[in-house]
Amino acid sequence: MKNLWRIAGWEFRNRFRSRSFYFNTFVSPLLFTVLLTLPIFIFRYEPEISARLIGVIDLSGKNMSNSLQTDLNQFYRLKNQNPEYMIMKVNLNNNPFYSQLQAEYDEIRKARDSITTLFEAIRHERTSYYQQTAIPNREFLMQSSYEKLQSTREEKELIEVELERFRANMDSVYGTDARQTADSLLMARVLDAYLVFPPSFVNSGDMEYHSHKSAAFLETTRLEKILQNIIIDRRMANDNIERIKIRRWLKPINIRRYQLEAGTTREWNFYAQFYGPLIAVFLLFIAIFTSGGYLFSSVLLEKSNKILEQLLSSTRSGILLAGKFIGFGCLGLVQILLWLILLFLVQYSGYLPADQVSYLTLNNLALFILYFVLGYLLFGGFFILLGTISPTVYDAQQYNQSLRTIAIMPALLSLLVFSNPEGQLISILSYIPPLSPSFMIMRIPLSPQSLSSDIIITIALLLVSGIIIMLLAASSFKNLVLLQGRKPTLSEWWNAVKFF
Amino acid sequence: MQTEKVTTENGLIAENLCKNYGSEATVDNISFRVKPGQILGLLGPNGSGKTTIMRILVKILQPDSGSVTLNEVPLEQIPANQFGYLPEERGLYPRARVLESLVYFGTLNQMPARKAQVEAIRFLDRLGLVEFTEARINQLSRGMQQKIQLVASFLHNPPVVVLDEPFSGMDAINMVVLEELLAEFRSNGKMVILATHQMDRAEKLCDDLIMMNQGRVLIEGAPAEIKKQFRESAFYIEADEPLPALKSLKNIEILEENNNAYKFISKNQTRDISLILSQIDKRERIRKVEVFEPSLHDIFIRLIRQNSGVK
């Protein structure tokens, strides 16, 4: 038995001093955590950039550029408080044809304004005749003002039709030429993007966004939100609805989430409650595969560099394997201890509030260690078995990769576990021994109900399967490990393991 | 070096050892005895069963039948540290340091760590490696690594030392060092079993030899006795021209042919050269006929060919 502890101590010491242990203990979890949480930070990250110039081609006649600028200024500013977006109306001042059209349009509009003024004056005059019953020739004046009013109205209506027709023509020209202008401004990198508001914008909500930069399309959500508010305001104004009331009606709700757990209520935090268990699964995976991987590489190393034969002349194969298993298992426990110390330090220094890791109870910690030990027993057995029968290191690495893929599969199904930790599918998957540790470590903190029966079943299944695999592995190791350079045949393997 | 735990002088006795892999007999009814202070050499081509015998002795393999006793104690009851084993396939922990590796092997063989350290330094000093005690194994040359593994095999001072091809890959100087060590083992009453392909060294070092092929003993005994058995049936002939008729004779084994000179052994161990010469023509062209003492190598080749049915 002394050799058992000597071998355990030797394997523990050698790996504890290796760089790979510290990499697996500190760098790998950090990498996992960063990879896991990076998308959230990227999603929430607002890069500091210079102001962006957005062109507007407004055919809606609703002066969208002013409203847009006002609202954008309200929500998006640079760190120096300058507006992040500058809205520029795309004009065609340098286009002679459009300028001529504009001049003609202005003239028609002036004529329309003049006739409107005349029309209003006649109407006013006629109103005064109507009110003053004592004036001489009242009937005549009424009749002549009526005729003037009629002819002026007809003239006004004709001018307005002409104005409208001209305006449509101008919009068409503007719509075409302004796009060309805006495109050339985009190509010259003057504009970051430009918007086109068609005449029907307020009713249909349809509009266009043009840019030359792919990244700019990711920002349309901001503009969409602002424009949505503007268009709602406009529609409400058209329908004479009080905006303040509507704003009050539409005020968003703010849900504070509380989870009832073991008789206590705690505020629910998505990142802590979801990512915490997920990180725990990765840590469990790292711990099992660090220890199991060392067990695997140790068998492979001793097999490939032929040291095994000399070791087996000094000690029994069972003692050799048990010593390795214990040594690397202790290394895994030390790794977990180091993580706990690290967690304690982070918590103690105030970077991680205690309520965000409230599921880290002694009970859960004990289960984490228990699932580590059982997972290590099972995967360690697989590793010894595969290390023994693999003719080359290359073959062994292929098997190793497959085992890792199986073990990490529950993490890929984390959303499924998150949505229903007590679901039937998840429960069934948890009963498959290679998947049990990862699934259970994720389910236990996420489930509002006690999973006692599932815990007992999975522990029993893991224990039984772990012992069987370990016995098969030990038999294979004892009888086949000195078989050099070739894989044992199935009958050789069966002969080696049939009596355990 | 003092031999420990040897209570009687019966030595190591293997009787009727058999080991099969599937339907193939790797070791077929092998028996031998090694007395304290004796070196037994196992000779044979690859796959003749030498390594299997050694693995049985150090309890890595179990024989299908037969028994091994050391000083009348059955092998199953003998602690592993009574044997020192140097396997044919060599290897050490590449990243471990020399001294800690040796101490590890010493302690696995029940040596106190301190004693293992002292003995390791002593042997390293003797083999000229003492300045490498803190070096990592992978920083050393292959020859140095072999010496370290050799030390690991007998650091715990076992009464039985089992060495599988110990001279393989060693340079001339280290071979001499190893020969000295083996001589020391003999004088200290250790029982040494070594497998080698180097006949001259086996002849020089071993008290007894077992020549094996395909798991069976071809011949055994002291080197001188073995050679004596073949001495008077081994002949050397020199002729003026080639003697194809000699080569076609079925009752002789040509060992060497060089410039119309032939070394051969009579298969039926006939000592009458005239009987052989009468069967060939051109007898008048023969210049010289001698009886010579065949080397172990000659005998080995002859026996292997004979056993394998190869002319």
mmCIF file of C-alpha atoms in Angstrom, chain B residues 8 13-14 34 57 64 100 107 123 126 137 189 217 220 265 296:
data_model
loop_
_atom_site.group_PDB
_atom_site.id
_atom_site.type_symbol
_atom_site.label_atom_id
_atom_site.label_comp_id
_atom_site.label_asym_id
_atom_site.label_seq_id
_atom_site.Cartn_x
_atom_site.Cartn_y
_atom_site.Cartn_z
ATOM 1 C CA THR B 8 19.311 -20.431 1.635
ATOM 2 C CA ILE B 13 14.725 -22.258 -9.859
ATOM 3 C CA ALA B 14 12.331 -22.205 -12.770
ATOM 4 C CA VAL B 34 20.593 -19.786 -11.178
ATOM 5 C CA LEU B 57 10.356 -13.763 -13.318
ATOM 6 C CA ASP B 64 0.283 -20.717 -17.836
ATOM 7 C CA GLU B 100 14.363 12.358 -8.082
ATOM 8 C CA THR B 107 11.244 4.002 -2.925
ATOM 9 C CA PHE B 123 26.094 4.910 -8.377
ATOM 10 C CA ARG B 126 30.642 5.614 -10.138
ATOM 11 C CA ILE B 137 16.359 13.344 -18.109
ATOM 12 C CA GLY B 189 26.398 -13.503 -4.565
ATOM 13 C CA VAL B 217 15.640 -24.655 -25.387
ATOM 14 C CA GLU B 220 22.076 -25.227 -22.414
ATOM 15 C CA ILE B 265 29.863 -28.144 -38.813
ATOM 16 C CA LEU B 296 29.126 -19.488 -29.682
#
